[in-house]
Amino acid sequence: MGWRLTLRPYVLIVPALLLTCGILYPFGLGLYYTLFDFSASKPQPDMVRFENYTTVFTQEAFWNSAWVTVLYAVGAALVETVLGVAVALLLHRSSLLGRVLEKILILPLMIAPVIAAIIWKLMLQPSVGVVNHLLRLFGLGGVQWTDTPTGALLSSIAVDVWVYTPFVAILALAGLRSLPTSPFEAAAVDGAGWWYTFRRLTLPMLWPYVLVAVIFRFMDSLKVFDIIYALTEGGPGDSTVVLQIRAYLEAIRFQRYSFGISYTIVLWAVVYLAAMVLVKHLGKIQRRAAEVTT
């Protein structure tokens, strides 16, 4: 029995070790490939060291994709956070309607993002789409939703908001239901109004939960591919070509494998740094929330 107890910790760690190796091996291999010039036209590559990264950062296409990626990620995360918290506050009031809406809220999360994007692509068609058909009833039809650079980006953000706002709302609602009741009871006794209570008590204590949702959504939006590719394929022109789509185009469509992988490594570094900053900020927010509860 003694040897079994001794080996148990090592046996339990095996799945985590295998998972780590399964992640690090392809990552390390991809990082190694970026030091060469693999492409369909050059099956016997030469080592170019960091030339791929130098080319990436000197391309105007990269900076355009980076700017589009930031606009998309910030816009989607901001709108989803505001709407998600607002929906959570509405559902926090116990009522039959709130309980029913709470069940309906998860429906967009049950649809694959690429399927949701295809559905919205059909609905946003200028001539036969149901959205323009409804707008025509009010004399507002004929909107070119995905046929203009600005419209395509806003439409992509809108689809992301439709799919993932319930995720933020569910996290915020869970946070609201876990808040202590004693500070709110004391505020009610002192005659504090709703806005004062929300600004001084609810929001400071809810911020850690909201920031967790922001971290998840911002990180996911930085590496978005499915929604934009299914909705606009990066068009019109390169107005919605985010970094993930740019990497796909370089590696798969243009068959410049090492160069495309370099884009994904740069994107990984951006996501990693952004996550580090946000997680560090999360610790400060949690300490402030703990001060409010005490």
PDB file of C-alpha atoms in Angstrom:
ATOM      1  CA  MET A   1       0.000   0.000   0.000  1.00  0.00           C
ATOM      2  CA  GLY A   2       2.845   2.364   0.743  1.00  0.00           C
ATOM      3  CA  TRP A   3       4.207   2.389  -2.798  1.00  0.00           C
ATOM      4  CA  ARG A   4       0.727   3.114  -4.173  1.00  0.00           C
ATOM      5  CA  LEU A   5       0.401   6.194  -1.985  1.00  0.00           C
ATOM      6  CA  THR A   6       3.864   7.287  -3.071  1.00  0.00           C
ATOM      7  CA  LEU A   7       3.062   6.924  -6.776  1.00  0.00           C
ATOM      8  CA  ARG A   8      -0.451   8.432  -6.623  1.00  0.00           C
ATOM      9  CA  PRO A   9       0.654  12.116  -6.990  1.00  0.00           C
ATOM     10  CA  TYR A  10       2.773  11.231 -10.024  1.00  0.00           C
ATOM     11  CA  VAL A  11      -0.049   9.234 -11.620  1.00  0.00           C
ATOM     12  CA  LEU A  12      -2.509  12.090 -11.076  1.00  0.00           C
ATOM     13  CA  ILE A  13      -0.180  14.559 -12.776  1.00  0.00           C
ATOM     14  CA  VAL A  14       0.229  12.441 -15.933  1.00  0.00           C
ATOM     15  CA  PRO A  15      -2.909  13.801 -17.744  1.00  0.00           C
ATOM     16  CA  ALA A  16      -1.855  17.395 -17.086  1.00  0.00           C
ATOM     17  CA  LEU A  17       1.680  16.601 -18.260  1.00  0.00           C
ATOM     18  CA  LEU A  18       0.408  14.988 -21.469  1.00  0.00           C
ATOM     19  CA  LEU A  19      -1.859  17.971 -22.116  1.00  0.00           C
ATOM     20  CA  THR A  20       1.041  20.375 -21.568  1.00  0.00           C
ATOM     21  CA  CYS A  21       3.234  18.421 -23.979  1.00  0.00           C
ATOM     22  CA  GLY A  22       0.382  18.331 -26.505  1.00  0.00           C
ATOM     23  CA  ILE A  23       0.245  22.139 -26.366  1.00  0.00           C
ATOM     24  CA  LEU A  24       3.949  22.957 -26.179  1.00  0.00           C
ATOM     25  CA  TYR A  25       5.145  20.577 -28.900  1.00  0.00           C
ATOM     26  CA  PRO A  26       3.159  22.090 -31.823  1.00  0.00           C
ATOM     27  CA  PHE A  27       3.805  25.576 -30.453  1.00  0.00           C
ATOM     28  CA  GLY A  28       7.542  24.983 -30.302  1.00  0.00           C
ATOM     29  CA  LEU A  29       7.511  23.353 -33.743  1.00  0.00           C
ATOM     30  CA  GLY A  30       5.650  26.327 -35.210  1.00  0.00           C
ATOM     31  CA  LEU A  31       8.105  28.714 -33.569  1.00  0.00           C
ATOM     32  CA  TYR A  32      10.958  26.721 -35.126  1.00  0.00           C
ATOM     33  CA  TYR A  33       9.366  26.843 -38.580  1.00  0.00           C
ATOM     34  CA  THR A  34       9.231  30.647 -38.473  1.00  0.00           C
ATOM     35  CA  LEU A  35      13.030  30.652 -38.660  1.00  0.00           C
ATOM     36  CA  PHE A  36      12.823  29.198 -42.192  1.00  0.00           C
ATOM     37  CA  ASP A  37      11.140  30.198 -45.444  1.00  0.00           C
ATOM     38  CA  PHE A  38       8.805  27.231 -45.914  1.00  0.00           C
ATOM     39  CA  SER A  39       6.369  27.757 -48.812  1.00  0.00           C
ATOM     40  CA  ALA A  40       4.669  25.789 -51.577  1.00  0.00           C
ATOM     41  CA  SER A  41       7.192  27.154 -54.064  1.00  0.00           C
ATOM     42  CA  LYS A  42      10.164  26.251 -51.870  1.00  0.00           C
ATOM     43  CA  PRO A  43       9.848  22.736 -50.402  1.00  0.00           C
ATOM     44  CA  GLN A  44      13.564  22.782 -49.448  1.00  0.00           C
ATOM     45  CA  PRO A  45      13.679  25.886 -47.231  1.00  0.00           C
ATOM     46  CA  ASP A  46      16.635  27.901 -46.039  1.00  0.00           C
ATOM     47  CA  MET A  47      17.064  29.291 -42.550  1.00  0.00           C
ATOM     48  CA  VAL A  48      16.262  32.999 -42.565  1.00  0.00           C
ATOM     49  CA  ARG A  49      16.346  33.464 -38.773  1.00  0.00           C
ATOM     50  CA  PHE A  50      14.131  36.445 -37.853  1.00  0.00           C
ATOM     51  CA  GLU A  51      13.575  37.732 -41.372  1.00  0.00           C
ATOM     52  CA  ASN A  52       9.920  36.639 -41.336  1.00  0.00           C
ATOM     53  CA  TYR A  53       9.214  38.751 -38.254  1.00  0.00           C
ATOM     54  CA  THR A  54      11.059  41.719 -39.756  1.00  0.00           C
ATOM     55  CA  THR A  55       8.910  41.449 -42.880  1.00  0.00           C
ATOM     56  CA  VAL A  56       5.736  41.170 -40.811  1.00  0.00           C
ATOM     57  CA  PHE A  57       6.423  44.355 -38.846  1.00  0.00           C
ATOM     58  CA  THR A  58       7.425  46.331 -41.933  1.00  0.00           C
ATOM     59  CA  GLN A  59       4.303  45.426 -43.909  1.00  0.00           C
ATOM     60  CA  GLU A  60       1.500  47.943 -44.132  1.00  0.00           C
ATOM     61  CA  ALA A  61      -0.924  45.005 -44.284  1.00  0.00           C
ATOM     62  CA  PHE A  62       0.139  43.924 -40.795  1.00  0.00           C
ATOM     63  CA  TRP A  63      -0.516  47.320 -39.219  1.00  0.00           C
ATOM     64  CA  ASN A  64      -3.876  47.551 -40.989  1.00  0.00           C
ATOM     65  CA  SER A  65      -4.838  44.115 -39.654  1.00  0.00           C
ATOM     66  CA  ALA A  66      -3.588  45.032 -36.185  1.00  0.00           C
ATOM     67  CA  TRP A  67      -5.710  48.192 -36.182  1.00  0.00           C
ATOM     68  CA  VAL A  68      -8.801  46.292 -37.364  1.00  0.00           C
ATOM     69  CA  THR A  69      -8.174  43.637 -34.698  1.00  0.00           C
ATOM     70  CA  VAL A  70      -7.959  46.253 -31.929  1.00  0.00           C
ATOM     71  CA  LEU A  71     -11.099  48.029 -33.146  1.00  0.00           C
ATOM     72  CA  TYR A  72     -12.990  44.753 -33.274  1.00  0.00           C
ATOM     73  CA  ALA A  73     -11.805  43.477 -29.892  1.00  0.00           C
ATOM     74  CA  VAL A  74     -12.355  46.754 -28.022  1.00  0.00           C
ATOM     75  CA  GLY A  75     -15.724  47.418 -29.688  1.00  0.00           C
ATOM     76  CA  ALA A  76     -17.072  43.906 -29.115  1.00  0.00           C
ATOM     77  CA  ALA A  77     -15.823  43.622 -25.520  1.00  0.00           C
ATOM     78  CA  LEU A  78     -17.116  47.093 -24.582  1.00  0.00           C
ATOM     79  CA  VAL A  79     -20.615  46.629 -26.008  1.00  0.00           C
ATOM     80  CA  GLU A  80     -20.935  43.100 -24.647  1.00  0.00           C
ATOM     81  CA  THR A  81     -19.865  44.238 -21.180  1.00  0.00           C
ATOM     82  CA  VAL A  82     -22.335  47.130 -21.022  1.00  0.00           C
ATOM     83  CA  LEU A  83     -25.237  45.109 -22.415  1.00  0.00           C
ATOM     84  CA  GLY A  84     -24.354  42.021 -20.370  1.00  0.00           C
ATOM     85  CA  VAL A  85     -24.296  43.941 -17.068  1.00  0.00           C
ATOM     86  CA  ALA A  86     -27.529  45.732 -17.970  1.00  0.00           C
ATOM     87  CA  VAL A  87     -29.251  42.423 -18.763  1.00  0.00           C
ATOM     88  CA  ALA A  88     -27.922  40.887 -15.543  1.00  0.00           C
ATOM     89  CA  LEU A  89     -29.312  43.783 -13.490  1.00  0.00           C
ATOM     90  CA  LEU A  90     -32.724  43.313 -15.110  1.00  0.00           C
ATOM     91  CA  LEU A  91     -32.723  39.552 -14.518  1.00  0.00           C
ATOM     92  CA  HIS A  92     -31.514  39.926 -10.942  1.00  0.00           C
ATOM     93  CA  ARG A  93     -35.001  40.990  -9.891  1.00  0.00           C
ATOM     94  CA  SER A  94     -36.818  37.789  -9.002  1.00  0.00           C
ATOM     95  CA  SER A  95     -39.868  37.397 -11.212  1.00  0.00           C
ATOM     96  CA  LEU A  96     -41.468  34.792 -13.444  1.00  0.00           C
ATOM     97  CA  LEU A  97     -40.535  36.790 -16.555  1.00  0.00           C
ATOM     98  CA  GLY A  98     -36.935  37.073 -15.377  1.00  0.00           C
ATOM     99  CA  ARG A  99     -36.659  33.315 -14.844  1.00  0.00           C
ATOM    100  CA  VAL A 100     -38.073  32.631 -18.308  1.00  0.00           C
ATOM    101  CA  LEU A 101     -35.756  35.158 -19.970  1.00  0.00           C
ATOM    102  CA  GLU A 102     -32.818  33.688 -18.093  1.00  0.00           C
ATOM    103  CA  LYS A 103     -33.423  30.351 -19.823  1.00  0.00           C
ATOM    104  CA  ILE A 104     -33.838  31.987 -23.239  1.00  0.00           C
ATOM    105  CA  LEU A 105     -30.646  33.982 -22.718  1.00  0.00           C
ATOM    106  CA  ILE A 106     -28.390  30.989 -23.274  1.00  0.00           C
ATOM    107  CA  LEU A 107     -29.820  30.152 -26.711  1.00  0.00           C
ATOM    108  CA  PRO A 108     -27.227  32.173 -28.710  1.00  0.00           C
ATOM    109  CA  LEU A 109     -24.456  30.390 -26.812  1.00  0.00           C
ATOM    110  CA  MET A 110     -25.822  27.050 -28.054  1.00  0.00           C
ATOM    111  CA  ILE A 111     -25.260  28.060 -31.693  1.00  0.00           C
ATOM    112  CA  ALA A 112     -21.804  27.703 -33.207  1.00  0.00           C
ATOM    113  CA  PRO A 113     -20.417  31.182 -34.003  1.00  0.00           C
ATOM    114  CA  VAL A 114     -19.824  30.288 -37.650  1.00  0.00           C
ATOM    115  CA  ILE A 115     -23.439  29.127 -37.999  1.00  0.00           C
ATOM    116  CA  ALA A 116     -24.662  32.311 -36.339  1.00  0.00           C
ATOM    117  CA  ALA A 117     -22.538  34.368 -38.753  1.00  0.00           C
ATOM    118  CA  ILE A 118     -23.982  32.535 -41.773  1.00  0.00           C
ATOM    119  CA  ILE A 119     -27.517  33.089 -40.485  1.00  0.00           C
ATOM    120  CA  TRP A 120     -26.868  36.801 -40.002  1.00  0.00           C
ATOM    121  CA  LYS A 121     -25.180  37.017 -43.411  1.00  0.00           C
ATOM    122  CA  LEU A 122     -28.424  35.850 -45.006  1.00  0.00           C
ATOM    123  CA  MET A 123     -30.507  38.162 -42.821  1.00  0.00           C
ATOM    124  CA  LEU A 124     -28.335  41.170 -43.715  1.00  0.00           C
ATOM    125  CA  GLN A 125     -28.514  40.684 -47.475  1.00  0.00           C
ATOM    126  CA  PRO A 126     -29.389  44.118 -48.972  1.00  0.00           C
ATOM    127  CA  SER A 127     -32.073  42.865 -51.380  1.00  0.00           C
ATOM    128  CA  VAL A 128     -33.581  39.717 -49.845  1.00  0.00           C
ATOM    129  CA  GLY A 129     -32.500  39.929 -46.203  1.00  0.00           C
ATOM    130  CA  VAL A 130     -35.163  40.034 -43.516  1.00  0.00           C
ATOM    131  CA  VAL A 131     -33.482  42.955 -41.704  1.00  0.00           C
ATOM    132  CA  ASN A 132     -33.798  45.320 -44.659  1.00  0.00           C
ATOM    133  CA  HIS A 133     -37.294  43.997 -45.310  1.00  0.00           C
ATOM    134  CA  LEU A 134     -38.346  45.040 -41.810  1.00  0.00           C
ATOM    135  CA  LEU A 135     -36.595  48.404 -42.179  1.00  0.00           C
ATOM    136  CA  ARG A 136     -38.488  49.065 -45.403  1.00  0.00           C
ATOM    137  CA  LEU A 137     -41.697  49.042 -43.391  1.00  0.00           C
ATOM    138  CA  PHE A 138     -40.389  52.203 -41.742  1.00  0.00           C
ATOM    139  CA  GLY A 139     -38.900  53.656 -44.932  1.00  0.00           C
ATOM    140  CA  LEU A 140     -35.314  52.783 -43.943  1.00  0.00           C
ATOM    141  CA  GLY A 141     -34.515  49.895 -46.310  1.00  0.00           C
ATOM    142  CA  GLY A 142     -31.577  49.504 -48.679  1.00  0.00           C
ATOM    143  CA  VAL A 143     -28.788  49.526 -46.071  1.00  0.00           C
ATOM    144  CA  GLN A 144     -25.557  47.953 -47.376  1.00  0.00           C
ATOM    145  CA  TRP A 145     -24.675  46.124 -44.191  1.00  0.00           C
ATOM    146  CA  THR A 146     -21.583  44.159 -45.255  1.00  0.00           C
ATOM    147  CA  ASP A 147     -20.826  45.846 -48.584  1.00  0.00           C
ATOM    148  CA  THR A 148     -19.009  48.874 -47.148  1.00  0.00           C
ATOM    149  CA  PRO A 149     -15.846  48.852 -44.988  1.00  0.00           C
ATOM    150  CA  THR A 150     -17.495  50.497 -41.980  1.00  0.00           C
ATOM    151  CA  GLY A 151     -20.708  48.512 -42.323  1.00  0.00           C
ATOM    152  CA  ALA A 152     -18.825  45.206 -42.574  1.00  0.00           C
ATOM    153  CA  LEU A 153     -16.832  45.880 -39.395  1.00  0.00           C
ATOM    154  CA  LEU A 154     -19.886  47.063 -37.459  1.00  0.00           C
ATOM    155  CA  SER A 155     -21.931  44.096 -38.691  1.00  0.00           C
ATOM    156  CA  SER A 156     -19.203  41.690 -37.564  1.00  0.00           C
ATOM    157  CA  ILE A 157     -19.120  43.317 -34.122  1.00  0.00           C
ATOM    158  CA  ALA A 158     -22.934  43.157 -33.949  1.00  0.00           C
ATOM    159  CA  VAL A 159     -22.931  39.407 -34.646  1.00  0.00           C
ATOM    160  CA  ASP A 160     -20.246  38.897 -31.983  1.00  0.00           C
ATOM    161  CA  VAL A 161     -22.370  40.913 -29.547  1.00  0.00           C
ATOM    162  CA  TRP A 162     -25.452  38.837 -30.353  1.00  0.00           C
ATOM    163  CA  VAL A 163     -23.580  35.572 -29.750  1.00  0.00           C
ATOM    164  CA  TYR A 164     -21.563  36.435 -26.640  1.00  0.00           C
ATOM    165  CA  THR A 165     -23.516  39.041 -24.667  1.00  0.00           C
ATOM    166  CA  PRO A 166     -25.357  36.185 -22.870  1.00  0.00           C
ATOM    167  CA  PHE A 167     -21.972  34.895 -21.668  1.00  0.00           C
ATOM    168  CA  VAL A 168     -21.198  38.225 -20.002  1.00  0.00           C
ATOM    169  CA  ALA A 169     -24.739  38.483 -18.644  1.00  0.00           C
ATOM    170  CA  ILE A 170     -24.559  35.030 -17.056  1.00  0.00           C
ATOM    171  CA  LEU A 171     -21.226  35.803 -15.360  1.00  0.00           C
ATOM    172  CA  ALA A 172     -22.502  39.171 -14.136  1.00  0.00           C
ATOM    173  CA  LEU A 173     -25.739  37.598 -12.886  1.00  0.00           C
ATOM    174  CA  ALA A 174     -23.779  34.961 -10.973  1.00  0.00           C
ATOM    175  CA  GLY A 175     -21.713  37.764  -9.441  1.00  0.00           C
ATOM    176  CA  LEU A 176     -24.817  39.726  -8.426  1.00  0.00           C
ATOM    177  CA  ARG A 177     -26.308  36.695  -6.714  1.00  0.00           C
ATOM    178  CA  SER A 178     -23.110  36.060  -4.763  1.00  0.00           C
ATOM    179  CA  LEU A 179     -22.791  39.571  -3.322  1.00  0.00           C
ATOM    180  CA  PRO A 180     -23.308  39.910   0.455  1.00  0.00           C
ATOM    181  CA  THR A 181     -26.662  41.388   1.475  1.00  0.00           C
ATOM    182  CA  SER A 182     -25.599  43.227   4.638  1.00  0.00           C
ATOM    183  CA  PRO A 183     -24.105  46.307   2.876  1.00  0.00           C
ATOM    184  CA  PHE A 184     -27.292  46.734   0.833  1.00  0.00           C
ATOM    185  CA  GLU A 185     -29.494  46.359   3.912  1.00  0.00           C
ATOM    186  CA  ALA A 186     -27.448  49.018   5.713  1.00  0.00           C
ATOM    187  CA  ALA A 187     -27.717  51.329   2.694  1.00  0.00           C
ATOM    188  CA  ALA A 188     -31.499  50.828   2.573  1.00  0.00           C
ATOM    189  CA  VAL A 189     -31.778  51.691   6.265  1.00  0.00           C
ATOM    190  CA  ASP A 190     -29.785  54.882   5.638  1.00  0.00           C
ATOM    191  CA  GLY A 191     -32.187  55.802   2.825  1.00  0.00           C
ATOM    192  CA  ALA A 192     -29.685  55.483  -0.043  1.00  0.00           C
ATOM    193  CA  GLY A 193     -31.185  55.672  -3.524  1.00  0.00           C
ATOM    194  CA  TRP A 194     -30.822  53.104  -6.305  1.00  0.00           C
ATOM    195  CA  TRP A 195     -28.183  55.030  -8.217  1.00  0.00           C
ATOM    196  CA  TYR A 196     -26.063  55.694  -5.133  1.00  0.00           C
ATOM    197  CA  THR A 197     -26.300  52.035  -4.094  1.00  0.00           C
ATOM    198  CA  PHE A 198     -25.356  50.862  -7.572  1.00  0.00           C
ATOM    199  CA  ARG A 199     -22.425  53.264  -7.919  1.00  0.00           C
ATOM    200  CA  ARG A 200     -21.009  52.865  -4.393  1.00  0.00           C
ATOM    201  CA  LEU A 201     -21.831  49.247  -3.567  1.00  0.00           C
ATOM    202  CA  THR A 202     -23.028  47.079  -6.447  1.00  0.00           C
ATOM    203  CA  LEU A 203     -20.564  48.147  -9.121  1.00  0.00           C
ATOM    204  CA  PRO A 204     -17.375  48.104  -6.971  1.00  0.00           C
ATOM    205  CA  MET A 205     -18.206  44.628  -5.635  1.00  0.00           C
ATOM    206  CA  LEU A 206     -19.304  43.392  -9.067  1.00  0.00           C
ATOM    207  CA  TRP A 207     -16.187  44.636 -10.888  1.00  0.00           C
ATOM    208  CA  PRO A 208     -14.120  41.435 -10.356  1.00  0.00           C
ATOM    209  CA  TYR A 209     -16.807  39.339 -12.057  1.00  0.00           C
ATOM    210  CA  VAL A 210     -17.204  41.875 -14.855  1.00  0.00           C
ATOM    211  CA  LEU A 211     -13.461  42.032 -15.414  1.00  0.00           C
ATOM    212  CA  VAL A 212     -13.273  38.243 -15.659  1.00  0.00           C
ATOM    213  CA  ALA A 213     -15.894  38.404 -18.405  1.00  0.00           C
ATOM    214  CA  VAL A 214     -13.959  41.235 -20.105  1.00  0.00           C
ATOM    215  CA  ILE A 215     -10.740  39.191 -20.018  1.00  0.00           C
ATOM    216  CA  PHE A 216     -12.431  36.188 -21.617  1.00  0.00           C
ATOM    217  CA  ARG A 217     -14.196  38.216 -24.285  1.00  0.00           C
ATOM    218  CA  PHE A 218     -11.291  40.546 -25.091  1.00  0.00           C
ATOM    219  CA  MET A 219      -8.847  37.657 -25.450  1.00  0.00           C
ATOM    220  CA  ASP A 220     -11.291  35.724 -27.615  1.00  0.00           C
ATOM    221  CA  SER A 221     -12.051  38.772 -29.777  1.00  0.00           C
ATOM    222  CA  LEU A 222      -8.349  39.419 -30.417  1.00  0.00           C
ATOM    223  CA  LYS A 223      -8.066  36.015 -32.092  1.00  0.00           C
ATOM    224  CA  VAL A 224     -11.456  35.994 -33.815  1.00  0.00           C
ATOM    225  CA  PHE A 225     -11.679  34.123 -37.107  1.00  0.00           C
ATOM    226  CA  ASP A 226     -14.944  32.237 -37.531  1.00  0.00           C
ATOM    227  CA  ILE A 227     -17.453  35.093 -37.279  1.00  0.00           C
ATOM    228  CA  ILE A 228     -15.612  37.489 -39.582  1.00  0.00           C
ATOM    229  CA  TYR A 229     -14.623  34.866 -42.152  1.00  0.00           C
ATOM    230  CA  ALA A 230     -18.141  33.442 -42.380  1.00  0.00           C
ATOM    231  CA  LEU A 231     -19.722  36.897 -42.567  1.00  0.00           C
ATOM    232  CA  THR A 232     -17.359  38.921 -44.774  1.00  0.00           C
ATOM    233  CA  GLU A 233     -14.282  36.737 -45.545  1.00  0.00           C
ATOM    234  CA  GLY A 234     -12.233  39.780 -44.584  1.00  0.00           C
ATOM    235  CA  GLY A 235     -13.858  42.105 -47.129  1.00  0.00           C
ATOM    236  CA  PRO A 236     -14.743  44.355 -48.663  1.00  0.00           C
ATOM    237  CA  GLY A 237     -11.103  44.778 -49.598  1.00  0.00           C
ATOM    238  CA  ASP A 238      -9.122  44.215 -46.398  1.00  0.00           C
ATOM    239  CA  SER A 239     -11.438  46.252 -44.152  1.00  0.00           C
ATOM    240  CA  THR A 240     -12.177  43.294 -41.855  1.00  0.00           C
ATOM    241  CA  VAL A 241      -8.946  41.322 -42.249  1.00  0.00           C
ATOM    242  CA  VAL A 242      -7.948  40.795 -38.621  1.00  0.00           C
ATOM    243  CA  LEU A 243      -4.614  39.220 -37.686  1.00  0.00           C
ATOM    244  CA  GLN A 244      -6.041  35.707 -37.520  1.00  0.00           C
ATOM    245  CA  ILE A 245      -7.488  35.972 -41.028  1.00  0.00           C
ATOM    246  CA  ARG A 246      -4.255  37.545 -42.292  1.00  0.00           C
ATOM    247  CA  ALA A 247      -2.351  34.535 -40.937  1.00  0.00           C
ATOM    248  CA  TYR A 248      -4.797  32.190 -42.671  1.00  0.00           C
ATOM    249  CA  LEU A 249      -4.454  34.016 -45.985  1.00  0.00           C
ATOM    250  CA  GLU A 250      -0.666  33.972 -45.861  1.00  0.00           C
ATOM    251  CA  ALA A 251      -0.308  30.350 -44.736  1.00  0.00           C
ATOM    252  CA  ILE A 252      -3.177  28.640 -46.576  1.00  0.00           C
ATOM    253  CA  ARG A 253      -4.309  30.745 -49.520  1.00  0.00           C
ATOM    254  CA  PHE A 254      -0.899  32.176 -50.497  1.00  0.00           C
ATOM    255  CA  GLN A 255       0.890  29.030 -49.227  1.00  0.00           C
ATOM    256  CA  ARG A 256       3.671  30.928 -47.487  1.00  0.00           C
ATOM    257  CA  TYR A 257       3.691  28.650 -44.474  1.00  0.00           C
ATOM    258  CA  SER A 258       6.494  30.089 -42.369  1.00  0.00           C
ATOM    259  CA  PHE A 259       5.317  33.649 -42.968  1.00  0.00           C
ATOM    260  CA  GLY A 260       1.741  32.755 -41.983  1.00  0.00           C
ATOM    261  CA  ILE A 261       2.947  31.033 -38.802  1.00  0.00           C
ATOM    262  CA  SER A 262       4.909  34.186 -37.960  1.00  0.00           C
ATOM    263  CA  TYR A 263       1.627  36.094 -37.922  1.00  0.00           C
ATOM    264  CA  THR A 264       0.137  33.604 -35.448  1.00  0.00           C
ATOM    265  CA  ILE A 265       3.196  33.866 -33.177  1.00  0.00           C
ATOM    266  CA  VAL A 266       2.910  37.658 -33.168  1.00  0.00           C
ATOM    267  CA  LEU A 267      -0.805  37.356 -32.385  1.00  0.00           C
ATOM    268  CA  TRP A 268      -0.031  34.931 -29.544  1.00  0.00           C
ATOM    269  CA  ALA A 269       2.430  37.444 -28.070  1.00  0.00           C
ATOM    270  CA  VAL A 270      -0.170  40.224 -28.257  1.00  0.00           C
ATOM    271  CA  VAL A 271      -2.822  38.086 -26.562  1.00  0.00           C
ATOM    272  CA  TYR A 272      -0.368  36.943 -23.894  1.00  0.00           C
ATOM    273  CA  LEU A 273       0.741  40.476 -23.024  1.00  0.00           C
ATOM    274  CA  ALA A 274      -2.834  41.767 -22.953  1.00  0.00           C
ATOM    275  CA  ALA A 275      -3.848  38.887 -20.680  1.00  0.00           C
ATOM    276  CA  MET A 276      -0.969  39.598 -18.296  1.00  0.00           C
ATOM    277  CA  VAL A 277      -1.962  43.255 -17.998  1.00  0.00           C
ATOM    278  CA  LEU A 278      -5.650  42.493 -17.454  1.00  0.00           C
ATOM    279  CA  VAL A 279      -5.017  39.711 -14.929  1.00  0.00           C
ATOM    280  CA  LYS A 280      -2.687  42.007 -12.969  1.00  0.00           C
ATOM    281  CA  HIS A 281      -5.424  44.644 -12.970  1.00  0.00           C
ATOM    282  CA  LEU A 282      -7.920  41.994 -11.823  1.00  0.00           C
ATOM    283  CA  GLY A 283      -5.940  41.496  -8.618  1.00  0.00           C
ATOM    284  CA  LYS A 284      -6.212  45.207  -7.783  1.00  0.00           C
ATOM    285  CA  ILE A 285      -9.945  45.189  -8.488  1.00  0.00           C
ATOM    286  CA  GLN A 286     -10.448  42.178  -6.226  1.00  0.00           C
ATOM    287  CA  ARG A 287      -8.645  43.893  -3.351  1.00  0.00           C
ATOM    288  CA  ARG A 288     -10.806  47.022  -3.783  1.00  0.00           C
ATOM    289  CA  ALA A 289     -13.957  44.901  -3.830  1.00  0.00           C
ATOM    290  CA  ALA A 290     -12.873  43.200  -0.604  1.00  0.00           C
ATOM    291  CA  GLU A 291     -12.444  46.628   1.016  1.00  0.00           C
ATOM    292  CA  VAL A 292     -16.004  47.600   0.030  1.00  0.00           C
ATOM    293  CA  THR A 293     -17.498  44.455   1.571  1.00  0.00           C
ATOM    294  CA  THR A 294     -15.700  45.092   4.849  1.00  0.00           C
TER     295      THR A 294
END
